[in-house]
Short mmCIF file of C-alpha atoms and ligand atoms in Angstrom, two decimals:
data_model
loop_
_atom_site.label_atom_id
_atom_site.label_comp_id
_atom_site.label_asym_id
_atom_site.label_seq_id
_atom_site.Cartn_x
_atom_site.Cartn_y
_atom_site.Cartn_z
CA MET A 12 55.60 94.19 102.99
CA ARG A 13 52.60 91.78 102.18
CA ALA A 14 52.92 89.24 99.48
CA LEU A 15 50.27 86.93 97.46
CA ILE A 16 51.43 83.83 96.47
CA ILE A 17 49.16 81.74 94.26
CA VAL A 18 49.92 77.87 93.57
CA ASP A 19 49.53 76.09 90.50
CA VAL A 20 46.07 77.41 89.09
CA GLN A 21 46.84 75.38 86.01
CA ASN A 22 44.87 73.87 83.69
CA ASP A 23 45.84 70.23 84.38
CA PHE A 24 44.87 70.92 88.01
CA CYS A 25 41.21 72.08 86.99
CA GLU A 26 38.61 70.39 85.86
CA GLY A 27 39.17 68.36 82.70
CA GLY A 28 43.07 68.04 82.98
CA SER A 29 44.68 65.53 83.55
CA LEU A 30 45.61 65.49 87.59
CA ALA A 31 42.47 67.55 88.20
CA VAL A 32 41.84 68.52 91.76
CA ALA A 33 38.43 68.26 93.20
CA GLY A 34 36.84 71.85 92.68
CA GLY A 35 39.75 73.28 91.34
CA ASP A 36 37.57 75.85 89.14
CA ALA A 37 36.12 76.87 91.63
CA ILE A 38 38.56 78.63 93.67
CA VAL A 39 39.44 80.59 90.70
CA PRO A 40 36.82 83.79 90.94
CA LEU A 41 38.02 83.69 95.27
CA VAL A 42 41.80 83.94 93.85
CA ASN A 43 41.00 86.82 91.76
CA ARG A 44 39.14 88.54 94.06
CA LEU A 45 41.93 87.77 96.88
CA ALA A 46 44.89 88.99 94.27
CA GLN A 47 43.02 92.29 94.15
CA GLY A 48 43.91 92.85 97.89
CA PHE A 49 47.62 92.51 97.27
CA ALA A 50 49.57 95.04 95.55
CA HIS A 51 52.60 91.96 95.23
CA VAL A 52 51.82 88.53 93.64
CA VAL A 53 53.78 85.82 92.62
CA LEU A 54 52.07 82.83 90.41
CA THR A 55 54.09 79.62 90.26
CA GLN A 56 53.44 77.06 87.59
CA ASP A 57 54.09 73.68 87.53
CA TRP A 58 56.64 73.25 84.25
CA HIS A 59 57.74 69.48 83.78
CA PRO A 60 59.84 68.32 80.69
CA ALA A 61 58.45 65.48 78.61
CA GLY A 62 58.58 62.11 80.36
CA HIS A 63 59.58 63.74 83.65
CA SER A 64 60.47 61.28 86.36
CA SER A 65 57.59 62.06 88.18
CA PHE A 66 54.95 61.26 85.63
CA ALA A 67 54.20 56.82 85.93
CA SER A 68 54.49 56.59 82.12
CA ALA A 69 57.99 56.98 83.13
CA HIS A 70 58.76 54.55 85.46
CA PRO A 71 57.28 51.10 83.07
CA GLY A 72 55.18 48.69 85.70
CA HIS A 73 53.86 51.54 87.67
CA GLN A 74 50.72 53.69 87.52
CA PRO A 75 49.53 56.44 88.74
CA PHE A 76 49.67 57.67 92.56
CA ASP A 77 52.09 54.55 92.80
CA THR A 78 55.01 55.49 95.18
CA ILE A 79 58.74 54.38 94.02
CA GLU A 80 61.94 55.23 96.45
CA VAL A 81 64.16 57.65 94.87
CA ASP A 82 67.70 59.19 96.01
CA TYR A 83 65.88 61.76 98.14
CA GLY A 84 62.98 59.93 99.63
CA THR A 85 59.32 58.46 98.36
CA GLN A 86 57.83 60.54 95.28
CA ILE A 87 54.68 59.48 94.78
CA LEU A 88 54.16 58.85 90.31
CA TRP A 89 51.44 61.16 89.12
CA PRO A 90 50.06 61.30 85.89
CA ASP A 91 51.42 63.29 82.96
CA HIS A 92 50.95 66.88 83.80
CA CYS A 93 52.25 70.35 83.13
CA VAL A 94 54.11 69.41 80.66
CA GLN A 95 55.83 72.44 79.22
CA GLY A 96 54.76 74.46 76.54
CA THR A 97 50.90 72.35 76.75
CA ARG A 98 47.49 74.02 77.58
CA GLY A 99 47.74 71.64 80.40
CA ALA A 100 50.51 73.85 81.53
CA ALA A 101 49.00 77.22 81.17
CA PHE A 102 47.18 79.31 83.90
CA HIS A 103 43.83 78.90 83.87
CA THR A 104 42.00 81.03 81.38
CA LYS A 105 39.37 82.87 84.11
CA LEU A 106 42.76 83.24 86.04
CA ASP A 107 42.47 87.29 86.14
CA VAL A 108 45.85 88.66 88.05
CA PRO A 109 47.14 90.67 85.14
CA HIS A 110 49.24 92.67 87.88
CA ALA A 111 51.40 89.21 89.21
CA GLU A 112 54.61 90.39 89.14
CA LEU A 113 56.25 87.14 89.03
CA VAL A 114 56.24 83.82 87.76
CA LEU A 115 57.83 81.29 89.04
CA ARG A 116 58.30 78.02 87.22
CA LYS A 117 59.31 74.89 88.89
CA GLY A 118 59.88 70.89 88.16
CA PHE A 119 61.74 71.58 85.38
CA ARG A 120 64.52 69.25 86.50
CA ALA A 121 64.06 65.72 84.56
CA ALA A 122 65.23 64.22 87.74
CA ILE A 123 63.60 66.08 90.94
CA ASP A 124 59.73 66.92 91.13
CA SER A 125 59.18 69.91 92.94
CA TYR A 126 55.76 70.73 94.73
CA SER A 127 57.00 73.64 97.06
CA ALA A 128 57.67 77.05 95.86
CA PHE A 129 60.97 77.69 97.91
CA PHE A 130 62.72 74.38 97.25
CA GLU A 131 62.56 71.20 95.04
CA ASN A 132 61.58 67.73 96.68
CA ASP A 133 65.26 67.07 97.59
CA ARG A 134 64.45 70.09 100.08
CA ARG A 135 67.75 71.37 99.16
CA THR A 136 67.65 72.78 95.86
CA PRO A 137 65.73 76.54 95.98
CA THR A 138 64.06 77.61 93.42
CA GLY A 139 65.09 81.53 94.28
CA LEU A 140 61.66 82.63 95.50
CA ALA A 141 63.40 82.91 99.14
CA ALA A 142 65.82 85.33 97.90
CA TYR A 143 63.29 87.54 95.56
CA LEU A 144 60.91 88.23 98.14
CA LYS A 145 63.57 88.92 101.10
CA GLU A 146 65.58 91.46 98.43
CA ARG A 147 62.32 92.90 97.51
CA ARG A 148 61.29 92.80 101.45
CA LEU A 149 58.34 91.21 100.92
CA ASP A 150 58.66 89.50 104.27
CA ARG A 151 54.42 88.27 104.75
CA ILE A 152 53.45 85.85 102.52
CA THR A 153 49.49 84.49 101.52
CA LEU A 154 49.15 81.66 99.54
CA CYS A 155 46.53 79.99 97.71
CA GLY A 156 46.19 77.76 95.05
CA LEU A 157 46.38 74.06 93.99
CA ALA A 158 46.79 71.86 96.08
CA THR A 159 46.26 71.98 99.81
CA ASP A 160 47.76 69.05 100.44
CA PHE A 161 50.75 69.73 98.20
CA CYS A 162 52.32 72.60 96.34
CA VAL A 163 50.46 74.52 98.76
CA PHE A 164 51.34 72.40 101.62
CA TYR A 165 55.06 72.49 101.01
CA SER A 166 55.41 75.81 100.40
CA ALA A 167 54.20 77.24 103.30
CA ILE A 168 56.05 74.79 105.18
CA ASP A 169 59.46 76.36 103.18
CA GLY A 170 58.25 79.45 103.64
CA ARG A 171 58.18 79.31 107.49
CA GLN A 172 61.52 77.67 107.48
CA SER A 173 62.65 80.03 105.77
CA GLY A 174 61.76 82.76 107.78
CA PHE A 175 58.37 84.28 106.36
CA GLU A 176 54.96 85.21 108.27
CA VAL A 177 52.77 82.54 106.13
CA THR A 178 49.16 82.68 105.91
CA VAL A 179 47.20 80.08 103.61
CA VAL A 180 44.04 81.33 103.02
CA THR A 181 41.84 77.63 102.56
CA ASP A 182 38.90 78.88 100.97
CA ALA A 183 41.10 79.26 97.74
CA CYS A 184 42.76 76.37 98.05
CA ARG A 185 41.69 72.92 97.46
CA GLY A 186 42.81 69.58 98.35
CA ILE A 187 43.80 66.00 96.67
CA ASP A 188 43.72 64.07 99.97
CA MET A 189 45.68 60.63 99.51
CA ASP A 190 45.64 58.74 102.47
CA GLY A 191 44.61 61.44 105.01
CA SER A 192 47.46 63.99 103.01
CA LEU A 193 44.92 66.85 104.00
CA ALA A 194 44.59 66.58 107.42
CA ASN A 195 48.04 65.81 107.96
CA ALA A 196 48.51 68.77 106.06
CA MET A 197 46.47 70.68 108.16
CA ARG A 198 47.70 69.96 111.28
CA SER A 199 51.81 70.19 110.28
CA MET A 200 51.19 73.62 109.07
CA LYS A 201 49.33 74.31 112.33
CA GLU A 202 51.81 73.19 114.34
CA ALA A 203 54.40 75.17 112.25
CA GLY A 204 52.90 78.41 113.26
CA ILE A 205 51.19 78.71 109.84
CA THR A 206 48.25 80.67 110.32
CA ILE A 207 45.11 79.40 108.57
CA LEU A 208 42.16 81.55 107.19
CA GLY A 209 39.24 79.82 105.85
CA HIS A 210 36.85 76.90 106.98
ZN1 LIG B 324 53.55 68.18 88.95
#
């Protein structure tokens, strides 16, 4: 059975948000339309406590988009975004997917960032999504949302490694594209056997 996973379509990643992805708003009608074709839909929601370790503001002397080394590798420092309970963390107001069955929150551990819907950035701490999908026999997943080269990309790779058949609908995604990250993500997804639909 198929499930659609809509990644992080939240105000802070859309126009006017603190970590706006160019064209993020433009995907919302496409995402809504895509969701109508799925009986089973999961929404992911980036959900950080204030002062989260992925925020540049938590690291004196650093600016957003700097990188630092942490226990689990290199971490990009982001502007404060998707703080629990704030308007920025809420789903885009035009996102219209009332039949979504699960809202999966990630990034709530203060010391670990979480791009992937399946594992936090230490690549070991599971979010529980793989077990949820497997128990419900949802073995084919389609991904869309924000951002193509971060949360969608890591979710797609981890989904594939967790044994799911994975499709990414690129027209219903937008990327951040830092230092060639978008091209790298597209290449890695193709190499991993992920089906890419769109341009
Ligand atoms: Zn985040």
